[in-house]
mmCIF file of C-alpha atoms in Angstrom:
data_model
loop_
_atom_site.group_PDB
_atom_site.id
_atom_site.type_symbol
_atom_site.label_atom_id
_atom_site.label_comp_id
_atom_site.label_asym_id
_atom_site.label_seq_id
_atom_site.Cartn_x
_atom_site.Cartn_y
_atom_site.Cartn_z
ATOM 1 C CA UNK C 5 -38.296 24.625 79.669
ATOM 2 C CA UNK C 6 -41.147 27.079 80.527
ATOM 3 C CA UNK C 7 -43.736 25.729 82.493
ATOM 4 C CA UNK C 8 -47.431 26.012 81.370
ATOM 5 C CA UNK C 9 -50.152 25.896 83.883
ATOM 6 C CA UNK C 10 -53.020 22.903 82.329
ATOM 7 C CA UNK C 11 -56.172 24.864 81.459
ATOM 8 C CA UNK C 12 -59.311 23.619 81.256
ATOM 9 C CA UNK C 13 -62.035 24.642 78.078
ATOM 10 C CA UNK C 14 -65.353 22.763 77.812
ATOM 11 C CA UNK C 15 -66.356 22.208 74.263
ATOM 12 C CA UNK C 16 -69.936 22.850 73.651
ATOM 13 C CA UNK C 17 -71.292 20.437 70.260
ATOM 14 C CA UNK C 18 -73.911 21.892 68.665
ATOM 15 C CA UNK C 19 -73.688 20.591 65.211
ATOM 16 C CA UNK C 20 -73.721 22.410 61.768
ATOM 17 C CA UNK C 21 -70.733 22.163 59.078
ATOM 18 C CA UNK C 22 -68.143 21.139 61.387
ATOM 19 C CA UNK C 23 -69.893 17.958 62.666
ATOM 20 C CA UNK C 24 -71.444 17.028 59.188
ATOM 21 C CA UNK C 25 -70.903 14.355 56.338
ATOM 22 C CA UNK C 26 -71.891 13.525 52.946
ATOM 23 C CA UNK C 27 -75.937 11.969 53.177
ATOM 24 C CA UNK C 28 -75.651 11.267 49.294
ATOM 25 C CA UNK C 29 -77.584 14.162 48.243
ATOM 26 C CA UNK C 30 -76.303 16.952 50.518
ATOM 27 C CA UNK C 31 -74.503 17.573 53.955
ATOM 28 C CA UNK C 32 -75.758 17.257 57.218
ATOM 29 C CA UNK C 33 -74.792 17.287 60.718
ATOM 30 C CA UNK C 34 -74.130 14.238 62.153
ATOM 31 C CA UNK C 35 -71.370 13.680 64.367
ATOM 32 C CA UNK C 36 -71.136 13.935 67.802
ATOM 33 C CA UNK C 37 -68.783 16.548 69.232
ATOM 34 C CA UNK C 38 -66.176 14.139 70.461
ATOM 35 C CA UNK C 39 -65.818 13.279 67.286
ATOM 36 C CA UNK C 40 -65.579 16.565 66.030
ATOM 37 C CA UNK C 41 -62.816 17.268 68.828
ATOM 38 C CA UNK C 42 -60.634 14.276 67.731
ATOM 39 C CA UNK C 43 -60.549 15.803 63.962
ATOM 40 C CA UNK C 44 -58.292 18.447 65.903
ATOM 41 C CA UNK C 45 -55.002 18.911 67.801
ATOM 42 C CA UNK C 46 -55.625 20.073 70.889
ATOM 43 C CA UNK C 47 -53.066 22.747 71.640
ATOM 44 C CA UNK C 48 -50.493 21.655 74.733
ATOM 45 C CA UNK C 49 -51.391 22.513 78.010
ATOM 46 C CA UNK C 50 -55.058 22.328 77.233
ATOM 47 C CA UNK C 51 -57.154 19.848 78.792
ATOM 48 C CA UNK C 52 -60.998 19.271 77.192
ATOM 49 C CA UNK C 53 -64.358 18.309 77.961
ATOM 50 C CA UNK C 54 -67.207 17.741 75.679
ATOM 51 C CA UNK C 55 -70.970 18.329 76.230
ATOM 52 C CA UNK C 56 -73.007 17.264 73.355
ATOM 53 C CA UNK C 57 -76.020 19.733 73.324
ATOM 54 C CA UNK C 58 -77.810 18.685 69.887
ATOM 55 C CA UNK C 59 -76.421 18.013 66.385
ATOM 56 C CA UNK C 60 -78.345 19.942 63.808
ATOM 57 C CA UNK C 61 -77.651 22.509 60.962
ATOM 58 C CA UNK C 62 -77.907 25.674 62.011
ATOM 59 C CA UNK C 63 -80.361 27.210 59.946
ATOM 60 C CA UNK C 64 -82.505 25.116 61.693
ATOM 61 C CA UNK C 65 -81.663 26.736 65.057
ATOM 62 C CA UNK C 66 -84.952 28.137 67.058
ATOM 63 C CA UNK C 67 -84.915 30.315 69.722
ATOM 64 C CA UNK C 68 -85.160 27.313 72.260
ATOM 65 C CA UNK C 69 -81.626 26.192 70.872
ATOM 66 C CA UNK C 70 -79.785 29.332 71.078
ATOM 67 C CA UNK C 71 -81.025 29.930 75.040
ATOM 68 C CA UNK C 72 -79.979 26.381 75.531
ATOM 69 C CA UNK C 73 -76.803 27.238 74.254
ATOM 70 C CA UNK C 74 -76.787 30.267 76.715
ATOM 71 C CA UNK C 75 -77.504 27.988 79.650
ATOM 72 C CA UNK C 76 -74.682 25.283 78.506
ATOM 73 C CA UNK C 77 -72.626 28.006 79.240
ATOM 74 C CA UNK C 78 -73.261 28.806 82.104
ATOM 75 C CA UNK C 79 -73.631 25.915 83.535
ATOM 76 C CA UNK C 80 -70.243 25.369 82.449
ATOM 77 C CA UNK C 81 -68.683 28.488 83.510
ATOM 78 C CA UNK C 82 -70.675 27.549 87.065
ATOM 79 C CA UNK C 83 -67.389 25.189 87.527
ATOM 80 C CA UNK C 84 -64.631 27.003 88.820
ATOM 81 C CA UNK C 85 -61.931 25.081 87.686
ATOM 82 C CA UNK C 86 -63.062 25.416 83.171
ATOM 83 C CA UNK C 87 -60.964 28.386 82.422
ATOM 84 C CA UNK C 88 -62.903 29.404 79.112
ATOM 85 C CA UNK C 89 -65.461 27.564 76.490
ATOM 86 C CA UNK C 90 -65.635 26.585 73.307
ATOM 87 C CA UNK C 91 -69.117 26.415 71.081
ATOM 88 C CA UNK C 92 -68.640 24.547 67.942
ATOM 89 C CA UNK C 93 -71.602 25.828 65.689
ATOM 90 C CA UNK C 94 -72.710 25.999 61.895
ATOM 91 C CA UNK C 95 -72.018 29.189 60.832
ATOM 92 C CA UNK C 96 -75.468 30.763 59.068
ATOM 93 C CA UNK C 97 -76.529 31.524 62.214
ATOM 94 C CA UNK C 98 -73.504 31.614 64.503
ATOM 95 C CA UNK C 99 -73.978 35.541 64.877
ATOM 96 C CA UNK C 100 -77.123 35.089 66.313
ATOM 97 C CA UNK C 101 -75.796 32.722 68.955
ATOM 98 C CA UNK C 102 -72.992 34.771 69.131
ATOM 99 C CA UNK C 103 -74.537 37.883 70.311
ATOM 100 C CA UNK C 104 -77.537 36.302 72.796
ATOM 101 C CA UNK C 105 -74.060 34.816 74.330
ATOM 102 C CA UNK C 106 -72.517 38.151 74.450
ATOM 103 C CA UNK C 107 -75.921 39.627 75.874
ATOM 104 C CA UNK C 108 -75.790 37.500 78.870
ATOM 105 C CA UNK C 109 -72.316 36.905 79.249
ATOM 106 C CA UNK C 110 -70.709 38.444 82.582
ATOM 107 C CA UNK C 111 -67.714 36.853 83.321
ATOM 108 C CA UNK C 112 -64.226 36.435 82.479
ATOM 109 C CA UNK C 113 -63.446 33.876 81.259
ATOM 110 C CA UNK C 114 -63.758 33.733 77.457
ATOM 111 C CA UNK C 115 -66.679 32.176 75.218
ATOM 112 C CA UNK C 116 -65.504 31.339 71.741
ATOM 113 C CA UNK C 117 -67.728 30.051 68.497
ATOM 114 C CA UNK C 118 -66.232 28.660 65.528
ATOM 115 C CA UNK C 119 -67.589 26.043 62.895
ATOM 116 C CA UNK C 120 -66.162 25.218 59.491
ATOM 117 C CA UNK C 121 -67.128 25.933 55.631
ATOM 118 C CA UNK C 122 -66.024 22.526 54.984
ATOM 119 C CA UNK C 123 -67.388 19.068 56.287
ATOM 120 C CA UNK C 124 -65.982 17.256 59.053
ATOM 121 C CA UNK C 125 -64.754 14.166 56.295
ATOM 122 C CA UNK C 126 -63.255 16.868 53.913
ATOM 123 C CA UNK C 127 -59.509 15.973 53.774
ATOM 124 C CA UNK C 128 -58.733 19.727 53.103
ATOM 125 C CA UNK C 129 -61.689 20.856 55.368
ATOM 126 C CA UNK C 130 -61.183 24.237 57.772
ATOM 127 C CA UNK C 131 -62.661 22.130 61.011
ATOM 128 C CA UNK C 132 -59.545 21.168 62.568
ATOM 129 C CA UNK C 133 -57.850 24.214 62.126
ATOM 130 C CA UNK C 134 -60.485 26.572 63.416
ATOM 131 C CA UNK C 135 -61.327 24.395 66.239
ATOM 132 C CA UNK C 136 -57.496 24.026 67.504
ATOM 133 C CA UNK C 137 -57.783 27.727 67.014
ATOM 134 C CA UNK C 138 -60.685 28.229 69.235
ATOM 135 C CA UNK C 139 -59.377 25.963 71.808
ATOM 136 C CA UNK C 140 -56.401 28.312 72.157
ATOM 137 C CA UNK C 141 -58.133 31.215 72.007
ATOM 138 C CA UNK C 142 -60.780 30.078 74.933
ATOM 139 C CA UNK C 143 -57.320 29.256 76.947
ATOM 140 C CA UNK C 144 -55.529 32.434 77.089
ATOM 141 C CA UNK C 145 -58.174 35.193 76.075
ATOM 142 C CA UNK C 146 -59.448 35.808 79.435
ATOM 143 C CA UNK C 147 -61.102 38.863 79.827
ATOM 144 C CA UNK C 148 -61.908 39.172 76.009
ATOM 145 C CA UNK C 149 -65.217 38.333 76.077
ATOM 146 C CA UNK C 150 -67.627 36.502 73.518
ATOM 147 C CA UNK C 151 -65.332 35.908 70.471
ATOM 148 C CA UNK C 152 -65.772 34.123 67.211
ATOM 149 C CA UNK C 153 -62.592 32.774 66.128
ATOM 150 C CA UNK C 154 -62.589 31.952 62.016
ATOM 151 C CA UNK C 155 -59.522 30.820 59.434
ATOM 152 C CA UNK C 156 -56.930 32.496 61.902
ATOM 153 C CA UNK C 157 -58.780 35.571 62.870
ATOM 154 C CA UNK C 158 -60.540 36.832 66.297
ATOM 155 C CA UNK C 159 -63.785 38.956 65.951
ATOM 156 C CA UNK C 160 -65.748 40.232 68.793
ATOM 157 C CA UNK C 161 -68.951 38.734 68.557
ATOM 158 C CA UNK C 162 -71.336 42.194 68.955
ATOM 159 C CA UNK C 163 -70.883 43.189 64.742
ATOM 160 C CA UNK C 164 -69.638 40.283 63.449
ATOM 161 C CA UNK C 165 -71.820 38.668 60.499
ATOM 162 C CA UNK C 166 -70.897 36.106 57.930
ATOM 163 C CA UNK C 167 -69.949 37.364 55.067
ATOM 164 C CA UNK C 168 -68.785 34.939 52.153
ATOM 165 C CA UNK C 169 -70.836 32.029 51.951
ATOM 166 C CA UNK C 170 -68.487 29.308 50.965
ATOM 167 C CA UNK C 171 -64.535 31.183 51.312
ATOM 168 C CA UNK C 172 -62.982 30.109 54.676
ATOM 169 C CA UNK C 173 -62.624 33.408 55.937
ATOM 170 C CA UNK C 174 -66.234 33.748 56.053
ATOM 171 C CA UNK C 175 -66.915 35.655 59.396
ATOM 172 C CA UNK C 176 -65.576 39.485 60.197
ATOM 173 C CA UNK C 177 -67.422 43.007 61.021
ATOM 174 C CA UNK C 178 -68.206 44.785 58.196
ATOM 175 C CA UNK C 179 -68.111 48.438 59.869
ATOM 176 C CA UNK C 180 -64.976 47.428 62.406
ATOM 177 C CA UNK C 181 -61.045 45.934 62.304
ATOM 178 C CA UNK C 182 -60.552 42.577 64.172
ATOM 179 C CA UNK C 183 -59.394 41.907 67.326
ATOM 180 C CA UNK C 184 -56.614 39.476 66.427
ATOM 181 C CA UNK C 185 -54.830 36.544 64.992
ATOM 182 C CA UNK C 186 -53.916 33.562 65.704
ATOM 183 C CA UNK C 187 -51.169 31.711 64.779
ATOM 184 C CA UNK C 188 -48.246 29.385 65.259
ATOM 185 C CA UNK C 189 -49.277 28.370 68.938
ATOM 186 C CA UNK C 190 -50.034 31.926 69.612
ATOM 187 C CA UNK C 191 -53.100 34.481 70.150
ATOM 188 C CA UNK C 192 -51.912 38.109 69.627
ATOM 189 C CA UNK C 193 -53.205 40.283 72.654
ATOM 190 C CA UNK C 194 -56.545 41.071 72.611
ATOM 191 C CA UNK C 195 -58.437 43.997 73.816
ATOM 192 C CA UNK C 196 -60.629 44.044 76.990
ATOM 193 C CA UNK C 197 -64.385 43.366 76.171
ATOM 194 C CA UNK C 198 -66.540 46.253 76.713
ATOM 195 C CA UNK C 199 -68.382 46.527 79.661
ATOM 196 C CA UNK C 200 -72.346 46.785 79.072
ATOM 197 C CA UNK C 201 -75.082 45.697 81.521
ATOM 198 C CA UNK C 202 -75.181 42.138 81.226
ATOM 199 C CA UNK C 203 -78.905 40.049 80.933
ATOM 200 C CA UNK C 204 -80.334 37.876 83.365
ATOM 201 C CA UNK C 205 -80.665 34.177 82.364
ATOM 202 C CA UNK C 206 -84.907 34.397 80.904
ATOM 203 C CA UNK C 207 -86.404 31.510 83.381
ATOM 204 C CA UNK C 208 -86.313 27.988 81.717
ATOM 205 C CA UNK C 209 -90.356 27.999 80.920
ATOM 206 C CA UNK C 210 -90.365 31.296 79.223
ATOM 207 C CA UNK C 211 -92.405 31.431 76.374
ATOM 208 C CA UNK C 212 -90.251 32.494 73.256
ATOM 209 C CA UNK C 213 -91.576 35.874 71.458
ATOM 210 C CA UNK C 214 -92.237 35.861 67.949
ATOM 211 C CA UNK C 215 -89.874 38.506 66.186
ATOM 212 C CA UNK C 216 -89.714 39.214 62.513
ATOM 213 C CA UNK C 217 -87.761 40.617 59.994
ATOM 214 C CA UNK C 218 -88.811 42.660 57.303
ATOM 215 C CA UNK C 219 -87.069 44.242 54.731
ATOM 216 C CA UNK C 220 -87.731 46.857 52.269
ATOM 217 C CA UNK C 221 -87.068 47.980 48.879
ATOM 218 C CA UNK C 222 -88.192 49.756 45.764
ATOM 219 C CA UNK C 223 -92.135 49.628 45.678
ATOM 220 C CA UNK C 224 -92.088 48.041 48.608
ATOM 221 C CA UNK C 225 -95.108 48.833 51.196
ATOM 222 C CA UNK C 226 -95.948 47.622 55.010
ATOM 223 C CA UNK C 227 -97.817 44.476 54.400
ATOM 224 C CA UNK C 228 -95.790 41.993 55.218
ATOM 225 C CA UNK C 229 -94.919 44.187 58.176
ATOM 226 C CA UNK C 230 -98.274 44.253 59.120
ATOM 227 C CA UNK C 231 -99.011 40.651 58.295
ATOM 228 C CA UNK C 232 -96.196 39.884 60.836
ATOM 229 C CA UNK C 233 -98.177 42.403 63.722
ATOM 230 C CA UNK C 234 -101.340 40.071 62.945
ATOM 231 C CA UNK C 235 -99.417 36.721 63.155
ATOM 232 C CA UNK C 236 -99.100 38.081 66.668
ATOM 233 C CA UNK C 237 -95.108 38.806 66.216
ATOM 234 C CA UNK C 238 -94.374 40.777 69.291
ATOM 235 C CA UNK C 239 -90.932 42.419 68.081
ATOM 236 C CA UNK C 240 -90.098 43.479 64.518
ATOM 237 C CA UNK C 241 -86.674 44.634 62.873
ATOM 238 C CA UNK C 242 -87.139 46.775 59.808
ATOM 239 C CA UNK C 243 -84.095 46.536 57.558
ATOM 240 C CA UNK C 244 -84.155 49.675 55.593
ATOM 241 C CA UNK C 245 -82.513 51.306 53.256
ATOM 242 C CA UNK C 246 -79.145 53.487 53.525
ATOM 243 C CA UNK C 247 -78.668 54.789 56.575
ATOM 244 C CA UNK C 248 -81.974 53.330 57.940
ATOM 245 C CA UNK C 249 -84.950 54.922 55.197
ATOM 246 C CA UNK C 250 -88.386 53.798 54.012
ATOM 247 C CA UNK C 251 -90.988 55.557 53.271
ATOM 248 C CA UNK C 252 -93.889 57.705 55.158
ATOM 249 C CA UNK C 253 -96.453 53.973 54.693
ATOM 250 C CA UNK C 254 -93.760 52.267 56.777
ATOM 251 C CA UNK C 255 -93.305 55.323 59.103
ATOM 252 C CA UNK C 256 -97.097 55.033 59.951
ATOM 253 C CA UNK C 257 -97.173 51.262 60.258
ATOM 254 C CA UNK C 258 -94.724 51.370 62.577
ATOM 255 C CA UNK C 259 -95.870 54.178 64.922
ATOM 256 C CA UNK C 260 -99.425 51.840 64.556
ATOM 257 C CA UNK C 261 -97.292 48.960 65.634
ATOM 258 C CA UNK C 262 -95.295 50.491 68.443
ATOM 259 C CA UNK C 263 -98.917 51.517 69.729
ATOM 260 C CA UNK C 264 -99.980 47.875 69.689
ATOM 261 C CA UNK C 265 -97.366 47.361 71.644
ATOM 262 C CA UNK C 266 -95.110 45.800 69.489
ATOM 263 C CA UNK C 267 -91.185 46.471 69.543
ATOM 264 C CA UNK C 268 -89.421 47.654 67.184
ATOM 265 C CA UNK C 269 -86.144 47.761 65.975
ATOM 266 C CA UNK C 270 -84.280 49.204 62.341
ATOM 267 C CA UNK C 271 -81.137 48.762 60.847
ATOM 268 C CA UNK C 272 -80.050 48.582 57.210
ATOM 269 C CA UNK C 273 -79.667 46.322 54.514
ATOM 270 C CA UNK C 274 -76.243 48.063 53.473
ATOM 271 C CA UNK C 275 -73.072 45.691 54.589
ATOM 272 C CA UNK C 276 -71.207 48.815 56.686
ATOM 273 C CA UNK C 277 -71.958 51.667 58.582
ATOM 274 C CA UNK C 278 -74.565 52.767 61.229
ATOM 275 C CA UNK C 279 -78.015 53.890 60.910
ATOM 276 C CA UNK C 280 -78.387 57.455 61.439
ATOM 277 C CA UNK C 281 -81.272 59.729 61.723
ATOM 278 C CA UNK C 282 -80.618 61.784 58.703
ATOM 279 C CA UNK C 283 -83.665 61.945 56.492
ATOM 280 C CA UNK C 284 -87.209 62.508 56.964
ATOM 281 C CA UNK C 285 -90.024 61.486 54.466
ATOM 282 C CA UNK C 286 -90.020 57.720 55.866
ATOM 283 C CA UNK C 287 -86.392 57.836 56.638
ATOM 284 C CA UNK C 288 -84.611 57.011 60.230
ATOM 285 C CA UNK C 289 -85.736 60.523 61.450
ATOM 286 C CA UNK C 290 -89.560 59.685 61.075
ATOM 287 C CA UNK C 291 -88.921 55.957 61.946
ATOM 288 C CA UNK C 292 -87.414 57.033 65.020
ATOM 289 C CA UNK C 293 -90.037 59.373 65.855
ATOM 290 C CA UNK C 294 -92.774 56.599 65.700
ATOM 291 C CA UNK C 295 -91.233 54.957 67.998
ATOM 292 C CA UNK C 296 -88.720 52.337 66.494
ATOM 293 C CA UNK C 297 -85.057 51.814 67.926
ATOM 294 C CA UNK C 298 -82.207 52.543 65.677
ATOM 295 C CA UNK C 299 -79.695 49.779 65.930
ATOM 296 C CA UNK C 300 -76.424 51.446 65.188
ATOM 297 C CA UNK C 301 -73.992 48.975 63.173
ATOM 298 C CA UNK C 302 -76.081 45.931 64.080
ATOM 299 C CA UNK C 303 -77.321 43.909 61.176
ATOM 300 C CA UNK C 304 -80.489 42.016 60.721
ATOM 301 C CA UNK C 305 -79.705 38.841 62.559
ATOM 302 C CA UNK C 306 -78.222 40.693 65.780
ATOM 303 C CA UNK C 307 -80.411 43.218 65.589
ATOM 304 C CA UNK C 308 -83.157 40.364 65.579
ATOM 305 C CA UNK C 309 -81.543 38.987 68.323
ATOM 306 C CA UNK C 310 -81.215 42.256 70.435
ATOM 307 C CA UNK C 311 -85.346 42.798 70.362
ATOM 308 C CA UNK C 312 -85.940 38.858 71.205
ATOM 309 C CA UNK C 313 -83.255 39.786 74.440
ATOM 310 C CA UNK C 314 -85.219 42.999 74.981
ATOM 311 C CA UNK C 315 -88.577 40.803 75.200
ATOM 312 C CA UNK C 316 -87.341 38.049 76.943
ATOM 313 C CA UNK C 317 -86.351 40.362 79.773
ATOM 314 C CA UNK C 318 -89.048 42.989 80.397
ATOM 315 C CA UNK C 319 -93.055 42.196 80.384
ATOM 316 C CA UNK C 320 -93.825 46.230 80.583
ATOM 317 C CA UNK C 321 -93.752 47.698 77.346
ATOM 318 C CA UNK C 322 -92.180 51.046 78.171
ATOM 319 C CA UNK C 323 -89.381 49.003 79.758
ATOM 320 C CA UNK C 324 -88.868 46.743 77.095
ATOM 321 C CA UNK C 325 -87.824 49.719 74.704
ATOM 322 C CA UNK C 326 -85.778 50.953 76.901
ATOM 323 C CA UNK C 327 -83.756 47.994 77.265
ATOM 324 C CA UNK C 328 -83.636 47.280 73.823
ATOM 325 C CA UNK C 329 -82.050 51.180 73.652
ATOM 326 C CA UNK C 330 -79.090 50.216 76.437
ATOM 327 C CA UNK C 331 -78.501 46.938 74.398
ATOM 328 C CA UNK C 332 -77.614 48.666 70.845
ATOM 329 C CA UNK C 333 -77.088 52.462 72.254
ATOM 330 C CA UNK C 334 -73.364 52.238 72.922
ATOM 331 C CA UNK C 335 -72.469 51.110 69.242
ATOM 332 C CA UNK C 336 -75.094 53.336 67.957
ATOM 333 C CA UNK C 337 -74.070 56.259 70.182
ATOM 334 C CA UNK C 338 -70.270 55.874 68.916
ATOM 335 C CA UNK C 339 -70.891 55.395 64.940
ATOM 336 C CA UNK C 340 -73.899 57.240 65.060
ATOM 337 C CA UNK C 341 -71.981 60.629 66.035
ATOM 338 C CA UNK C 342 -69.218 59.934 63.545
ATOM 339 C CA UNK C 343 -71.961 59.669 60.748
ATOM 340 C CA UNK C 344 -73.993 62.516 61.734
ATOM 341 C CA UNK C 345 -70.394 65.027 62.032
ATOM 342 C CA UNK C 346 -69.918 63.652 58.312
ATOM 343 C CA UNK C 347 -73.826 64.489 57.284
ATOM 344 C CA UNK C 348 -73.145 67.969 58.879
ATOM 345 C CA UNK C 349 -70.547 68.744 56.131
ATOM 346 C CA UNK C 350 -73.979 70.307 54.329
ATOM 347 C CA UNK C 351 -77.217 69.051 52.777
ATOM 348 C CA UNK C 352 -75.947 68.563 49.471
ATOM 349 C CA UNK C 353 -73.070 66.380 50.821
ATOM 350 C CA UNK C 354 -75.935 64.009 52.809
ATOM 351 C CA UNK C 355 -78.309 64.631 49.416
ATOM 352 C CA UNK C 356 -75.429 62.563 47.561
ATOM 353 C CA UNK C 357 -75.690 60.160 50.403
ATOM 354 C CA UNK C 358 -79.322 59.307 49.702
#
């Protein structure tokens, strides 16, 4: 009989879906994460420990949350002897989480989220599954990175959005494959994370930036965008249309923003694909040239997330662009050159596109 060496994977509870029960109107998080653990089979050869962090739904998550979720991790990954960890999370915001974990992540041994579309007292629920699945994953994935590991699948956590809001496969990246399966006792071989510049830990009294998201649309105009600049929001993501288009109004806002000193980031409300600078009368081209940061294949909540990072690390404002440019620039730099060979087929092939 093969012997397996006992690893070690630290749970970290955070509530949501997978820790919740029926409150007689509605579901809420309740349970405490070892009681969330026992609802699974731990795979052999896989030893646990739980840290309870706080047990809420997640679209109740703040900023302070999801950095104390980053410093959980740490902390845990400060012991030698945990071989990888596991963050059991409600999944509307679990790609936020996700990617501020991926951000500051430098080590490796793996960090995996999951969570459930089904409560914790659901006799057909998803919990135990995708937690057993996690657990494995977080044993054997070293090297992998940040993961998210959902009804049977692994997904790198940069890209990867939710997607269905009540089917169990609920989590993947629109504009990219997987990175594997798992399944009976096994986790196919994954691919070694990417290497980026990893973020310092932000100091534990940091004050947490307000960032916004605005979105635009037919008839829309920059008012809320500039109702978010006076509410003294000191990032912005612009979710535009396409390939990353609004209109001149929002152009000039945001070059008027980016002078106040604001930061500011676009992507697109379109599920796949990477903002390009294609088109000019308000589109990427003249966004870009006031000053905002394209975001490649990032989508609102990671690219959110990716401007909050930016802020948390740099005070100067020259800097803080710059970072926020090295934190989306290889995914934009990749999908970005792919899109802009296909818009070079001719302008009536990118006119079709518009």
């Amino acid at each position: 009989m093969e012997h397996v060496d006992q690893k070690t994977v630290v749970v970290v509870s955070t509530g949501g879906t997978i820790a919740s029960r029926w409150q007689g109107t509605g579901y809420a998080a309740e349970a405490p994460g070892q009681e969330v653990l026992s609802s699974a089979p731990v795979p052999d050869g896989v030893a646990v420990r739980v840290v309870d962090l706080f047990t809420v739904n997640s679209p109740r998550l703040t900023t302070a949350h999801q950095l104390a979720v980053v410093r959980a991790v740490h902390e845990a990954l400060a012991d030698p002897g945990v071989d990888g960890v596991v963050v059991t999370h409600g999944t509307d915001t679990l790609e936020e989480t996700a990617f501020l974990l991926d951000l500051h992540h430098d080590d490796p041994r793996p960090v995996v989220l999951t969570g459930a579309q089904r409560p914790l007292d659901d006799a057909d629920g998803d919990a135990a599954g995708n937690l057993h699945d996690a657990l494995l994953t977080a044993s054997r994935a070293r090297g992998a990175g940040v993961l998210v590991v959902f009804d049977g699948m692994v997904h790198a956590a940069r890209g990867t959005v939710k997607t269905h809001t009540v089917a169990a496969d609920a989590f993947c990246d629109p504009s990219g494959p997987p990175l594997g399966k798992v399944g009976f006792g096994a986790v196919s071989p994954l691919p070694p994370a990417q290497r980026r510049t990893r973020l310092p830990l932000p100091p534990a009294d940091a004050a947490t930036p307000r960032v916004d998201i605005v979105m635009h649309h037919s008839d829309a105009d920059p008012l809320l965008l500039e109702a978010a600049v006076s509410a003294g929001a000191q990032g912005l993501v612009l979710v535009g249309t396409g390939a990353g288009n609004a209109t001149p109004e929002f152009a000039e806002a945001v070059a008027r923003a980016v002078r106040a000193g604001v930061l500011v980031a676009v992507t697109t409300r379109v599920p796949a694909g990477p903002v390009v600078p294609l088109y000019t009368g308000g589109g990427a081209v003249d966004l870009a040239a006031a000053g905002a940061v394209l975001t490649g294949t990032l989508r609102a909540g990671q690219a959110r997330i990716a401007v909050l990072a930016a802020l948390l690390a740099e005070d100067e404002a020259q800097r803080r662009t710059e970072v926020l440019r090295g934190l989306v620039g290889p995914a934009q730099a990749g999908a970005g050159a792919a899109a802009e060979a296909e818009g070079a087929e001719g302008a009536e092939g990118a006119g079709r596109a518009a």
